[in-house]
C-alpha cells in the first residue's frame, strides 16, 4: 500500500540521509558518524550519544538542536520494520492523507490499523464535504448522531446514495392550478416548498406527500423560492422579495395561512425586473433578476450590501463562503461578495442561455445547464490565481435544461423534453494525491469519453421547470402544475435485506469451510489408518497362501 504524506514531511526507512534546516551539512558524510540504537523502546539518547551528537564536522561547526531531534526520530524509524511499528500519532497523520476507499482497504489489514482508521477525525471532514450537517433519517435506525462514529455515519450515507439506481414509487401532489416554476426541498425538516404561475407558495410533507399549508396570492408569478430552518423567501416577477420568518414551537416552521404579520413577514423592493433566482446562507441573502444584477442582502437588517452587475439577464446563482457563482446569458461568472469584484468569467458556455446552475457543498464543483440541452461540469481551483477548469460535458436531453440539483454524488437535471437525468460524478472527482501530483500544464485538460447518465426517468409531459433532491427522494414539477415525488426508500429497504442475506451467506460459507477443514483433517488420519490396515491385510493374505501351499505339499508327499 502506498501512503502519501503531507508536504514537507519526509519519512525514510532505508535512506539514511538527513535534511537539516538550521545547519546545512556541506561536509562529507564520513565526518559525522552516528550509530543507530538497538533498543526500540527507548526514544531518548543516553549521555554517550549526546556527546557523539556534539561532534564537530570537517569545518568545525556543531550540530543544531533541530538536527538532533531529526536524528532521534530517524533512530526510531530505523528500528521499525513495518508501519504498525510506528507511533500511533504518526500512523494517524499518514492515514489522514488517504481517501475513504483507501482507508477502508487499510482497515482490513489488521485490528490495530482497523481501530486507528475507524477513529480518525478525517471521517467527519469527508462527511461534511459531501453532505454537510448530519440529518437523522429513517429507516436506518433511531439512534442519535452522537452515538455513532463518523465512519459509521459516512458508510451509512454512502449506502443511501446507491438507492437512486433501485426501485421507486411516485407520489403525485395536486394543488397548483397552473404551471410550477420552482421546487425547494428542506431535508432537515422533511418539507417541500413549491410555487409558480398561480402566485401561491405551497408547503408539502416530503414523506407523506400531503399538503400542509399555502399562502395567499402574492400578486404576481413566483419564479424563485429559497428556504432554510430560519427563513423562507419567494421572488416575484414584479421585482420584490417576500419572506417569512420561522416561528418558535411551530413544527412546520412557517405560518403561511395567517394574515400578514410585520414581525414574521416582510417584503423588500430593489430590483427593477423579475426575480429569477434566490439563495440563502448563514448571514446573507442573494437575489438575481432580469435587470442584469445580483443583490447581496443582510438577513437581519434586510439592507442591500452589494450589487453585482452582469452583461445579460441573470438566470441562476449559487453562493459559497465569500463567493457567488452565477449565469447570465450564455456566460458563467464567479464573484467575490466582499469586494464586489469579478474573480472569473467563462464566456459562451452554452449555445444559448445558461438557465440553471448547481454547486457542491465544498464550493469546488460547478454544474451548468443550458438551452442547448448540454450539462457542463467545472472545477474551481484556488492557487495563486483563481481559475475555473472545465471537467466534463454531457448532452442527455433533447431540450433546454431548466433546472439542476446536486446531492453527492448525484447530479439531477430537469429538461423541457420531460425527462430527468441522473449522473454519478464520483469517477470524475480528483483525489488529494492528484491535486498534489498534477502538473500545471495539464490543468485545462477536459476528461474525454465521459460515461452517459446512469439513469433517465420518464413519464412526464413537456417542460419540466424545476427539480430538487433529498437523501432518498427526487422532487420535480413543470408545466402540468403537478408536483411529483420519486420515492426510493423501497430500494433502500430492499438493499438492506439483500445486504443482510449476503452477510448470512458469507457466515454460512465460512462455517462450512471451517467444518470442511476439520473433516478433512480427520479424514486424512483415517485414510492413513486404512492404508496401514490394507497393507497389513495384504501381507497376512500372502503369508496364509504360502502356509496353505506348504501344507498341501506335505499332504501330497
XYZ file of C-alpha atoms in Angstrom:
557
model
C 0.000 0.000 0.000
C 1.409 3.331 -0.920
C 0.845 6.122 1.578
C 1.008 9.796 0.776
C 2.338 12.249 3.351
C 1.752 15.957 3.665
C 4.077 18.402 2.014
C 7.264 18.975 3.922
C 7.092 15.597 5.685
C 9.888 13.196 4.881
C 9.940 9.678 6.299
C 12.748 7.361 5.304
C 13.108 3.760 6.364
C 16.017 2.852 4.121
C 17.704 6.101 3.206
C 19.933 7.408 5.978
C 20.306 10.984 4.676
C 19.029 13.802 6.905
C 17.996 17.274 5.803
C 18.603 19.908 8.460
C 17.255 23.428 8.069
C 19.297 25.217 10.700
C 22.559 23.510 9.843
C 23.417 22.885 6.171
C 25.534 19.751 6.097
C 28.002 20.537 3.342
C 30.868 18.325 4.575
C 31.470 14.723 3.730
C 29.271 12.050 5.145
C 32.246 10.403 6.831
C 32.825 13.424 9.042
C 29.803 12.523 11.199
C 29.159 9.009 12.426
C 26.052 8.058 14.374
C 25.430 4.520 15.477
C 21.731 3.552 15.400
C 20.216 2.454 18.657
C 19.200 -1.184 19.016
C 16.597 -0.552 21.719
C 13.240 0.182 20.067
C 11.519 1.029 23.348
C 13.824 3.927 24.274
C 13.247 7.190 22.431
C 15.944 9.267 24.230
C 19.654 9.481 23.714
C 21.971 8.429 26.511
C 24.894 10.534 27.650
C 27.389 8.923 25.287
C 25.192 9.525 22.262
C 24.581 13.093 23.355
C 28.352 13.583 23.299
C 28.620 11.982 19.874
C 25.934 14.315 18.557
C 28.049 17.288 19.629
C 30.994 16.247 17.453
C 32.358 18.732 15.005
C 32.198 18.260 11.287
C 35.017 18.877 8.876
C 34.582 22.659 9.061
C 34.342 22.859 12.827
C 30.594 23.591 13.096
C 28.387 21.928 15.703
C 25.045 20.233 15.072
C 21.869 22.228 15.880
C 19.099 21.104 18.225
C 16.704 20.571 15.316
C 19.212 18.253 13.692
C 19.442 16.307 16.972
C 15.665 15.882 17.041
C 15.607 14.678 13.446
C 18.349 12.198 14.278
C 16.306 10.963 17.242
C 13.272 10.448 15.008
C 15.458 8.695 12.462
C 16.804 6.377 15.130
C 13.235 5.339 15.974
C 12.350 4.815 12.321
C 15.399 2.648 11.684
C 14.109 0.164 14.257
C 10.639 -0.032 12.568
C 10.213 -2.925 10.157
C 6.555 -2.174 9.248
C 4.131 0.704 9.507
C 2.495 -0.817 12.595
C 5.772 -0.344 14.500
C 5.459 3.432 14.156
C 3.901 5.528 16.934
C 0.082 5.724 16.663
C 0.182 9.519 16.264
C 2.461 9.212 13.235
C 0.300 6.464 11.704
C -2.766 8.692 12.135
C -1.028 11.536 10.310
C -0.234 9.188 7.425
C -3.782 7.823 7.269
C -5.232 11.349 7.239
C -3.744 11.786 3.753
C -5.792 8.907 2.304
C -9.177 8.832 0.622
C -12.199 6.974 2.101
C -11.772 3.957 -0.171
C -8.076 3.699 0.678
C -8.842 3.985 4.396
C -11.297 1.108 4.068
C -8.587 -1.053 2.458
C -6.050 -0.181 5.149
C -8.523 -1.029 7.931
C -8.731 -4.600 6.585
C -5.015 -5.287 7.215
C -5.157 -5.959 10.961
C -7.035 -4.989 14.106
C -4.690 -2.171 15.137
C -4.963 -0.408 11.781
C -8.718 -1.011 11.794
C -9.016 0.723 15.150
C -6.838 3.659 14.094
C -8.571 4.067 10.720
C -12.028 3.957 12.325
C -11.250 6.580 14.949
C -9.772 9.173 12.586
C -11.305 12.644 12.687
C -10.959 12.835 8.905
C -14.230 10.871 8.540
C -16.054 13.958 9.807
C -14.358 16.061 7.138
C -15.351 13.537 4.465
C -18.965 13.658 5.617
C -19.196 17.458 5.758
C -17.551 17.814 2.331
C -20.205 15.640 0.737
C -23.442 16.140 2.674
C -22.957 18.863 5.304
C -24.615 18.605 8.713
C -25.832 15.051 9.506
C -29.590 14.544 9.399
C -31.321 11.812 11.402
C -33.155 9.757 8.810
C -35.424 6.714 8.971
C -35.474 3.781 8.359
C -31.822 3.125 9.161
C -32.482 3.369 12.897
C -33.481 5.765 15.595
C -30.046 6.105 17.152
C -28.776 9.582 17.918
C -25.982 11.018 15.820
C -23.686 11.263 18.865
C -23.983 7.507 19.475
C -22.454 6.693 16.084
C -18.912 7.246 14.949
C -18.232 9.462 11.958
C -17.107 6.447 9.977
C -20.451 4.716 10.615
C -22.338 7.850 9.568
C -20.244 8.110 6.411
C -20.753 4.454 5.451
C -24.481 4.717 6.131
C -24.907 7.817 3.962
C -22.753 6.350 1.214
C -25.005 3.301 1.304
C -28.074 5.522 0.961
C -26.638 7.217 -2.116
C -26.826 3.929 -4.041
C -30.605 3.740 -3.797
C -31.201 6.023 -6.783
C -30.368 3.056 -9.005
C -33.060 0.862 -7.410
C -36.847 0.645 -7.286
C -39.037 3.671 -6.694
C -42.611 4.778 -6.216
C -44.121 8.078 -7.374
C -46.305 10.335 -5.230
C -48.328 12.849 -7.262
C -49.253 16.075 -5.454
C -52.149 18.140 -6.774
C -52.908 21.660 -5.605
C -51.441 24.155 -8.038
C -53.815 25.405 -10.701
C -51.093 26.490 -13.136
C -47.519 25.639 -14.048
C -45.000 25.223 -11.208
C -41.758 27.168 -11.727
C -39.747 26.356 -8.585
C -39.248 23.487 -6.117
C -37.204 23.510 -2.886
C -36.565 20.521 -0.585
C -35.732 21.200 3.070
C -34.404 17.772 4.059
C -33.675 18.629 7.696
C -37.406 19.301 8.350
C -38.769 16.939 5.649
C -40.609 19.770 3.887
C -41.118 20.766 0.248
C -41.928 24.290 -0.994
C -43.353 24.979 -4.445
C -44.700 27.956 -6.347
C -45.380 29.145 -9.872
C -47.818 30.942 -12.111
C -50.721 30.716 -9.633
C -48.857 33.204 -7.336
C -49.186 30.904 -4.265
C -46.403 29.337 -2.180
C -47.346 25.850 -1.005
C -45.801 23.690 1.718
C -45.837 19.876 1.482
C -44.809 16.965 3.686
C -41.890 15.225 2.000
C -42.549 11.749 3.419
C -46.352 11.623 3.404
C -46.859 13.703 0.256
C -49.633 15.762 1.884
C -50.311 19.482 1.625
C -49.523 21.308 4.878
C -50.238 24.963 4.141
C -50.456 27.518 1.346
C -50.009 31.273 1.295
C -52.368 33.903 -0.007
C -51.766 35.046 -3.628
C -48.700 37.274 -3.667
C -49.799 39.326 -6.679
C -47.521 38.028 -9.441
C -45.778 34.918 -10.760
C -43.261 33.409 -8.352
C -40.208 32.135 -10.230
C -37.854 31.526 -7.279
C -38.095 30.205 -3.706
C -35.354 29.593 -1.119
C -35.671 28.218 2.421
C -33.739 27.085 5.464
C -34.719 26.409 9.069
C -34.985 30.138 9.877
C -36.208 31.885 6.729
C -38.440 31.332 3.689
C -38.263 33.785 0.764
C -40.046 33.999 -2.581
C -39.178 36.220 -5.546
C -41.845 37.695 -7.815
C -41.836 38.955 -11.373
C -42.628 42.448 -10.111
C -39.186 42.693 -8.522
C -39.988 42.145 -4.828
C -38.800 39.560 -2.285
C -41.461 38.300 0.101
C -40.279 36.429 3.186
C -41.494 34.544 6.267
C -39.504 34.099 9.462
C -39.652 30.822 11.375
C -41.890 30.665 14.452
C -40.741 29.095 17.694
C -42.717 25.987 18.542
C -44.165 25.580 15.052
C -43.369 22.050 13.789
C -43.643 23.304 10.202
C -41.528 26.411 10.913
C -43.584 28.926 8.901
C -47.182 30.064 9.226
C -48.251 30.726 5.646
C -52.001 30.852 6.320
C -52.147 33.719 8.818
C -52.737 37.307 7.612
C -49.696 39.495 7.070
C -47.717 39.971 10.273
C -44.999 42.618 10.284
C -42.966 40.705 12.841
C -42.992 37.400 10.939
C -43.322 38.593 7.317
C -41.514 41.161 5.218
C -41.284 42.415 1.632
C -38.336 44.289 0.104
C -38.147 46.128 -3.228
C -34.933 46.933 -5.056
C -34.843 45.047 -8.333
C -36.185 46.679 -11.484
C -37.081 43.412 -13.191
C -38.451 39.927 -12.458
C -36.532 37.928 -9.860
C -35.380 34.633 -11.329
C -33.244 33.086 -8.561
C -32.776 33.236 -4.785
C -30.316 31.708 -2.305
C -29.585 31.826 1.427
C -26.560 31.266 3.633
C -25.930 31.882 7.331
C -25.787 35.686 7.229
C -26.755 36.769 3.731
C -29.495 36.536 1.147
C -28.877 36.585 -2.608
C -31.274 37.534 -5.404
C -30.815 37.581 -9.181
C -33.011 39.362 -11.689
C -33.578 40.161 -15.330
C -32.340 43.670 -14.544
C -28.879 42.069 -15.058
C -27.884 42.310 -11.396
C -27.373 40.175 -8.300
C -28.042 41.824 -4.976
C -26.463 40.684 -1.709
C -28.633 41.345 1.363
C -28.059 41.243 5.094
C -30.523 38.742 6.552
C -31.143 40.545 9.827
C -31.379 44.166 8.673
C -32.595 43.418 5.099
C -30.199 46.038 3.739
C -28.583 45.648 0.326
C -24.832 45.215 0.845
C -23.583 44.756 -2.713
C -24.786 44.921 -6.314
C -23.083 42.685 -8.895
C -23.785 43.860 -12.450
C -23.768 41.455 -15.404
C -23.937 41.883 -19.165
C -27.205 39.990 -19.641
C -30.228 38.614 -17.807
C -29.303 36.680 -14.679
C -30.792 33.202 -14.740
C -29.344 31.395 -11.720
C -26.894 31.765 -8.842
C -25.214 29.663 -6.154
C -23.245 31.095 -3.206
C -20.411 29.567 -1.217
C -18.483 31.259 1.587
C -17.393 34.701 0.265
C -18.057 33.868 -3.406
C -21.169 33.541 -5.523
C -21.421 31.861 -8.928
C -23.996 32.965 -11.480
C -25.101 32.527 -15.070
C -26.165 35.459 -17.233
C -26.952 34.995 -20.889
C -24.623 32.230 -22.044
C -21.767 33.117 -19.651
C -20.649 31.794 -16.272
C -19.402 34.192 -13.538
C -17.695 33.845 -10.167
C -17.785 36.888 -7.836
C -16.218 37.982 -4.564
C -19.122 39.173 -2.394
C -16.942 41.162 -0.009
C -15.301 43.397 -2.601
C -17.841 43.008 -5.406
C -15.056 42.120 -7.836
C -15.255 39.573 -10.634
C -12.989 36.595 -9.922
C -13.566 34.593 -13.117
C -15.752 34.504 -16.207
C -16.283 31.712 -18.739
C -17.858 33.057 -21.925
C -20.171 31.179 -24.287
C -20.592 28.181 -22.022
C -23.767 27.177 -23.855
C -25.194 27.726 -27.311
C -27.972 29.914 -25.987
C -28.897 30.949 -22.467
C -27.487 29.153 -19.411
C -30.720 28.557 -17.483
C -29.529 26.509 -14.498
C -26.626 26.249 -12.086
C -25.691 23.927 -9.201
C -22.731 23.866 -6.824
C -21.280 21.303 -4.425
C -21.138 21.854 -0.666
C -17.373 22.360 -0.827
C -17.789 25.054 -3.479
C -15.231 23.378 -5.741
C -17.622 21.864 -8.295
C -19.937 23.823 -10.593
C -22.583 22.449 -12.948
C -24.400 24.451 -15.612
C -27.318 23.539 -17.875
C -28.419 25.484 -20.900
C -30.731 25.990 -23.813
C -28.698 23.598 -25.971
C -29.552 20.616 -23.742
C -25.947 20.245 -22.537
C -24.638 19.977 -18.968
C -21.118 21.165 -18.176
C -19.043 20.333 -15.101
C -16.418 22.804 -13.865
C -13.890 22.769 -11.040
C -12.887 25.921 -9.164
C -9.170 25.979 -8.394
C -7.716 28.468 -5.943
C -3.965 28.589 -6.236
C -2.032 31.779 -6.877
C -4.739 32.748 -9.349
C -8.454 31.985 -9.325
C -9.191 29.525 -12.104
C -12.259 27.661 -13.438
C -11.386 24.305 -15.027
C -13.719 22.553 -17.453
C -14.027 18.889 -16.413
C -16.724 17.179 -18.477
C -19.791 17.623 -20.698
C -22.984 15.604 -21.056
C -25.811 16.038 -23.568
C -28.573 13.838 -22.113
C -31.556 15.959 -23.208
C -33.091 16.971 -26.490
C -34.475 20.201 -24.991
C -33.339 23.007 -22.721
C -32.090 22.125 -19.210
C -34.187 24.336 -16.921
C -33.066 23.091 -13.517
C -30.160 21.292 -11.824
C -29.781 19.822 -8.324
C -26.733 18.205 -6.746
C -26.653 15.791 -3.798
C -23.347 13.948 -3.639
C -22.672 12.012 -5.793
C -25.778 12.548 -7.942
C -26.424 15.410 -10.340
C -30.099 15.554 -11.336
C -31.344 17.623 -14.282
C -34.835 18.564 -15.485
C -35.471 19.460 -19.112
C -38.127 20.704 -21.465
C -38.191 17.232 -23.077
C -39.996 15.940 -19.970
C -37.128 13.773 -18.680
C -34.908 13.625 -15.620
C -31.292 12.518 -15.921
C -29.215 11.127 -13.030
C -25.425 11.461 -13.334
C -22.913 9.958 -10.900
C -19.840 12.236 -10.766
C -17.661 10.133 -8.431
C -15.372 8.862 -11.181
C -14.633 12.418 -12.300
C -13.548 13.700 -8.888
C -9.860 14.179 -8.263
C -8.309 12.782 -5.091
C -5.901 14.552 -2.763
C -2.983 12.823 -4.450
C -3.974 14.099 -7.900
C -4.152 17.672 -6.588
C -0.543 17.418 -5.410
C 0.907 15.386 -8.277
C -0.885 17.021 -11.229
C 1.259 19.255 -13.402
C 0.052 22.812 -14.101
C 0.335 22.233 -17.843
C -2.443 19.612 -17.650
C -4.853 21.713 -15.634
C -7.025 22.712 -18.584
C -7.460 19.221 -19.994
C -11.073 18.068 -20.167
C -11.993 14.472 -19.358
C -12.764 12.541 -22.530
C -15.018 9.513 -23.001
C -17.373 10.546 -20.201
C -19.967 7.941 -19.292
C -23.577 8.766 -20.196
C -26.110 9.414 -17.410
C -26.578 6.378 -15.212
C -30.372 6.690 -15.305
C -33.142 8.527 -17.162
C -36.586 8.965 -15.571
C -39.571 9.347 -17.908
C -43.324 9.674 -17.594
C -43.880 13.437 -17.748
C -45.358 15.826 -20.212
C -43.213 18.518 -21.750
C -41.402 21.324 -19.903
C -40.090 20.220 -16.542
C -39.177 23.558 -14.943
C -37.809 22.606 -11.519
C -36.138 19.740 -9.652
C -34.572 19.248 -6.234
C -33.106 16.223 -4.493
C -33.038 14.829 -0.949
C -31.327 11.803 0.645
C -33.634 9.225 -0.990
C -36.194 11.344 -2.865
C -36.337 13.473 -6.017
C -38.998 16.187 -6.342
C -39.869 17.756 -9.701
C -42.606 19.883 -11.247
C -43.400 21.616 -14.512
C -45.974 22.910 -16.914
C -48.640 20.397 -15.881
C -48.990 22.033 -12.466
C -48.381 18.695 -10.742
C -45.614 18.014 -8.221
C -44.099 14.530 -8.288
C -42.004 12.913 -5.557
C -39.863 9.973 -6.649
C -39.513 7.837 -3.526
C -36.508 5.486 -3.461
C -36.952 4.327 0.149
C -38.266 0.971 -1.118
C -34.945 0.434 -2.867
C -33.217 1.222 0.410
C -35.224 -1.431 2.256
C -34.581 -3.998 -0.479
C -30.870 -3.227 -0.424
C -30.831 -3.645 3.352
C -32.450 -7.080 3.083
C -30.024 -8.073 0.330
C -27.067 -6.981 2.429
C -28.373 -8.916 5.444
C -28.832 -12.059 3.336
C -25.366 -11.575 1.869
C -23.952 -11.454 5.389
C -25.768 -14.662 6.343
C -24.479 -16.417 3.218
C -20.948 -15.314 4.000
C -21.267 -16.517 7.588
C -22.630 -19.906 6.490
C -19.897 -20.231 3.870
C -17.192 -19.578 6.442
C -18.823 -22.074 8.811
C -18.892 -24.756 6.084
C -15.269 -24.108 5.198
C -14.253 -24.432 8.832
C -16.213 -27.669 9.196
C -14.782 -28.977 5.938
C -11.229 -28.241 7.084
C -11.893 -30.117 10.347
C -13.392 -33.099 8.499
C -10.503 -33.085 6.041
C -8.032 -33.275 8.929
C -9.901 -36.212 10.459
C -10.269 -37.876 7.089
C -6.542 -37.730 6.396
C -5.785 -39.560 9.667
C -8.469 -42.177 8.908
C -7.021 -42.679 5.414
C -3.586 -43.267 6.896
C -5.012 -45.885 9.251
C -6.947 -47.594 6.439
C -3.867 -47.738 4.208
C -1.848 -49.273 7.016
C -4.622 -51.804 7.669
C -4.786 -52.760 3.976
C -1.036 -53.250 3.837
C -1.181 -55.469 6.918
C -4.081 -57.407 5.428
C -2.215 -57.967 2.141
C 0.847 -59.222 3.964
C -1.329 -61.514 6.057
C -3.037 -62.896 2.926
C 0.340 -63.653 1.313
C 1.610 -65.453 4.385
C -1.585 -67.559 4.653
C -1.367 -68.517 0.945
C 2.221 -69.624 1.405
C 1.299 -71.632 4.501
C -1.566 -73.332 2.656
C 0.772 -74.190 -0.234
C 3.284 -75.726 2.130
C 0.526 -77.722 3.818
C -0.841 -79.125 0.541
C 2.690 -80.085 -0.495
C 3.167 -82.047 2.690
C -0.151 -83.833 2.182
C 0.843 -84.890 -1.340
C 4.111 -86.235 -0.134
